């Protein structure tokens, strides 16, 4: 059986024994949204099996919104303003943006502006830069708090500031990892 894999620049042809039980799964084409911003706002206004975010968050709640760092091609300029619009009844001082760095270095202010302008504008970026932004330092124990222990005895540590938030909103983007695939 001959199979062509989408691998590298030109693909990878495989010739597999006919005795192997092979199933080839092809992706199904799904057309993109005509207006991504409108589709996102509609999804936030009417989520599946849940009331909208605006109805779940009280004005007195401390809200943490987690976003990916510069190593992920996430349209922050599209996502974060839509989420913040859902939270317009929450005072800005009660909302913190958390950059999910993992073990990566902190992003520079210029990088944050560029990330926030993705699928947005310079004005969008500046609006987002007005919020308190925390870039987690996983190597600084003073910024972490232990929140539990797994069944196997491993400690679970989180950023102290996000753990203190009443409401945590995680944003992200699902795609194959550049090195690891899915």
Short mmCIF file of C-alpha atoms in Angstrom, two decimals:
data_model
loop_
_atom_site.label_atom_id
_atom_site.label_comp_id
_atom_site.label_asym_id
_atom_site.label_seq_id
_atom_site.Cartn_x
_atom_site.Cartn_y
_atom_site.Cartn_z
CA UNK A 1 0.00 0.00 0.00
CA UNK A 2 1.39 3.38 -0.98
CA UNK A 3 0.69 6.35 1.28
CA UNK A 4 1.85 9.94 0.89
CA UNK A 5 2.27 11.86 4.14
CA UNK A 6 2.27 15.64 4.39
CA UNK A 7 5.77 15.84 5.85
CA UNK A 8 8.52 18.38 5.31
CA UNK A 9 8.50 20.49 2.16
CA UNK A 10 7.74 17.83 -0.41
CA UNK A 11 5.99 15.07 1.55
CA UNK A 12 7.02 11.55 2.43
CA UNK A 13 6.01 8.54 0.35
CA UNK A 14 5.59 5.28 2.25
CA UNK A 15 5.27 1.81 0.79
CA UNK A 16 3.64 -0.35 3.48
CA UNK A 17 3.12 -4.12 3.36
CA UNK A 18 -0.34 -5.08 2.08
CA UNK A 19 -0.68 -7.39 5.09
CA UNK A 20 -0.83 -4.40 7.46
CA UNK A 21 -4.24 -3.20 8.57
CA UNK A 22 -3.96 0.49 7.68
CA UNK A 23 -6.64 3.14 7.96
CA UNK A 24 -6.01 6.49 6.32
CA UNK A 25 -7.93 9.31 7.94
CA UNK A 26 -8.35 12.34 5.72
CA UNK A 27 -9.37 15.72 7.13
CA UNK A 28 -12.81 17.02 6.27
CA UNK A 29 -12.84 20.48 4.74
CA UNK A 30 -14.60 23.03 6.91
CA UNK A 31 -14.99 26.48 5.41
CA UNK A 32 -13.63 29.37 7.45
CA UNK A 33 -15.80 32.02 9.03
CA UNK A 34 -16.65 34.99 6.85
CA UNK A 35 -16.38 37.30 9.87
CA UNK A 36 -14.25 35.73 12.63
CA UNK A 37 -14.86 38.57 15.09
CA UNK A 38 -18.63 38.26 14.71
CA UNK A 39 -18.48 34.46 15.03
CA UNK A 40 -16.44 34.76 18.22
CA UNK A 41 -18.80 37.32 19.73
CA UNK A 42 -21.83 35.18 18.81
CA UNK A 43 -20.20 32.17 20.50
CA UNK A 44 -19.47 34.20 23.63
CA UNK A 45 -23.05 35.55 23.66
CA UNK A 46 -24.56 32.06 23.39
CA UNK A 47 -22.10 29.39 24.61
CA UNK A 48 -23.01 25.71 24.62
CA UNK A 49 -24.49 24.41 27.90
CA UNK A 50 -23.54 27.51 29.87
CA UNK A 51 -24.77 31.03 30.46
CA UNK A 52 -22.69 33.78 28.83
CA UNK A 53 -19.58 34.89 30.68
CA UNK A 54 -21.14 38.31 31.38
CA UNK A 55 -23.93 36.57 33.33
CA UNK A 56 -21.55 34.39 35.33
CA UNK A 57 -19.22 37.14 36.57
CA UNK A 58 -20.15 39.64 39.27
CA UNK A 59 -18.78 43.21 39.19
CA UNK A 60 -16.94 42.51 42.45
CA UNK A 61 -15.19 39.40 41.12
CA UNK A 62 -11.45 39.38 40.54
CA UNK A 63 -10.98 38.06 37.01
CA UNK A 64 -7.85 36.53 35.51
CA UNK A 65 -7.65 36.09 31.75
CA UNK A 66 -4.87 33.75 30.62
CA UNK A 67 -3.38 34.15 27.14
CA UNK A 68 -0.57 32.36 25.28
CA UNK A 69 2.93 33.78 24.99
CA UNK A 70 4.68 34.81 21.80
CA UNK A 71 5.53 31.20 20.89
CA UNK A 72 1.89 30.54 19.92
CA UNK A 73 0.31 32.20 16.89
CA UNK A 74 -2.88 33.16 18.70
CA UNK A 75 -5.08 36.03 17.47
CA UNK A 76 -5.04 37.89 20.81
CA UNK A 77 -6.22 41.12 19.17
CA UNK A 78 -9.42 39.29 18.25
CA UNK A 79 -9.96 37.11 21.33
CA UNK A 80 -9.05 39.34 24.27
CA UNK A 81 -11.21 42.37 23.32
CA UNK A 82 -14.22 40.07 22.81
CA UNK A 83 -13.69 38.49 26.24
CA UNK A 84 -13.17 41.91 27.85
CA UNK A 85 -16.40 43.16 26.26
CA UNK A 86 -18.19 40.32 28.08
CA UNK A 87 -16.68 41.72 31.28
CA UNK A 88 -17.50 45.39 30.68
CA UNK A 89 -19.43 45.48 33.99
CA UNK A 90 -16.27 44.52 35.92
CA UNK A 91 -13.98 47.42 36.90
CA UNK A 92 -10.66 47.35 35.01
CA UNK A 93 -8.73 47.14 38.28
CA UNK A 94 -10.43 43.78 38.93
CA UNK A 95 -9.20 42.29 35.65
CA UNK A 96 -5.66 40.94 35.19
CA UNK A 97 -4.18 39.50 32.00
CA UNK A 98 -1.85 36.54 32.59
CA UNK A 99 0.72 35.58 29.97
CA UNK A 100 1.08 31.78 30.07
CA UNK A 101 4.83 31.47 29.64
CA UNK A 102 5.41 27.97 30.92
CA UNK A 103 9.20 27.94 31.15
CA UNK A 104 9.71 30.49 28.36
CA UNK A 105 11.22 33.90 28.98
CA UNK A 106 8.94 36.89 29.62
CA UNK A 107 7.72 38.77 26.56
CA UNK A 108 8.98 42.31 26.09
CA UNK A 109 6.48 45.20 26.03
CA UNK A 110 7.09 45.49 22.28
CA UNK A 111 6.34 41.78 21.83
CA UNK A 112 3.16 42.09 23.89
CA UNK A 113 2.00 45.01 21.73
CA UNK A 114 2.73 43.02 18.56
CA UNK A 115 0.89 39.98 19.95
CA UNK A 116 -2.11 42.09 20.96
CA UNK A 117 -2.22 43.74 17.53
CA UNK A 118 -2.50 40.33 15.83
CA UNK A 119 -5.94 40.28 14.17
CA UNK A 120 -6.49 43.66 15.80
CA UNK A 121 -4.87 47.06 15.55
CA UNK A 122 -2.36 49.26 17.31
CA UNK A 123 -5.29 50.85 19.16
CA UNK A 124 -6.43 47.39 20.29
CA UNK A 125 -2.92 46.64 21.50
CA UNK A 126 -2.75 49.87 23.49
CA UNK A 127 -6.16 49.17 25.02
CA UNK A 128 -4.92 45.77 26.20
CA UNK A 129 -1.62 47.20 27.45
CA UNK A 130 -3.60 49.37 29.89
CA UNK A 131 -4.53 46.29 31.89
CA UNK A 132 -2.38 44.78 34.61
CA UNK A 133 -0.32 42.07 32.90
CA UNK A 134 1.37 39.29 34.86
CA UNK A 135 4.00 37.15 33.17
CA UNK A 136 4.35 34.04 35.27
CA UNK A 137 7.83 33.11 36.48
CA UNK A 138 7.63 29.38 37.09
CA UNK A 139 11.14 29.46 38.58
CA UNK A 140 10.33 31.96 41.35
CA UNK A 141 8.77 30.11 44.31
CA UNK A 142 7.60 33.42 45.80
CA UNK A 143 5.15 33.84 42.89
CA UNK A 144 3.69 30.34 43.27
CA UNK A 145 1.27 28.68 45.67
CA UNK A 146 0.67 24.97 46.19
CA UNK A 147 -3.01 24.21 45.53
CA UNK A 148 -3.03 20.46 46.01
CA UNK A 149 -1.41 17.09 45.52
CA UNK A 150 -2.21 14.56 42.80
CA UNK A 151 -3.24 10.98 43.57
CA UNK A 152 0.36 10.02 42.81
CA UNK A 153 1.74 12.47 45.33
CA UNK A 154 2.89 15.24 42.99
CA UNK A 155 2.49 18.79 44.25
CA UNK A 156 0.40 21.15 42.11
CA UNK A 157 1.72 24.71 42.02
CA UNK A 158 0.00 27.70 40.41
CA UNK A 159 0.78 31.34 40.02
CA UNK A 160 -0.30 32.97 43.27
CA UNK A 161 -2.12 35.84 41.52
CA UNK A 162 -4.21 33.64 39.21
CA UNK A 163 -5.03 31.30 42.09
CA UNK A 164 -6.44 34.30 43.99
CA UNK A 165 -8.82 35.23 41.15
CA UNK A 166 -12.49 34.43 41.63
CA UNK A 167 -12.95 33.79 37.91
CA UNK A 168 -10.32 32.36 35.59
CA UNK A 169 -10.77 32.61 31.81
CA UNK A 170 -8.32 30.66 29.68
CA UNK A 171 -7.89 31.48 26.02
CA UNK A 172 -5.84 29.63 23.48
CA UNK A 173 -5.38 28.20 20.06
CA UNK A 174 -5.37 24.55 19.04
CA UNK A 175 -2.82 23.60 16.41
CA UNK A 176 -0.09 21.02 15.86
CA UNK A 177 3.05 21.79 17.82
CA UNK A 178 5.93 22.84 15.58
CA UNK A 179 8.18 20.08 16.94
CA UNK A 180 5.90 17.57 18.65
CA UNK A 181 2.83 17.43 16.37
CA UNK A 182 -0.45 16.72 18.15
#
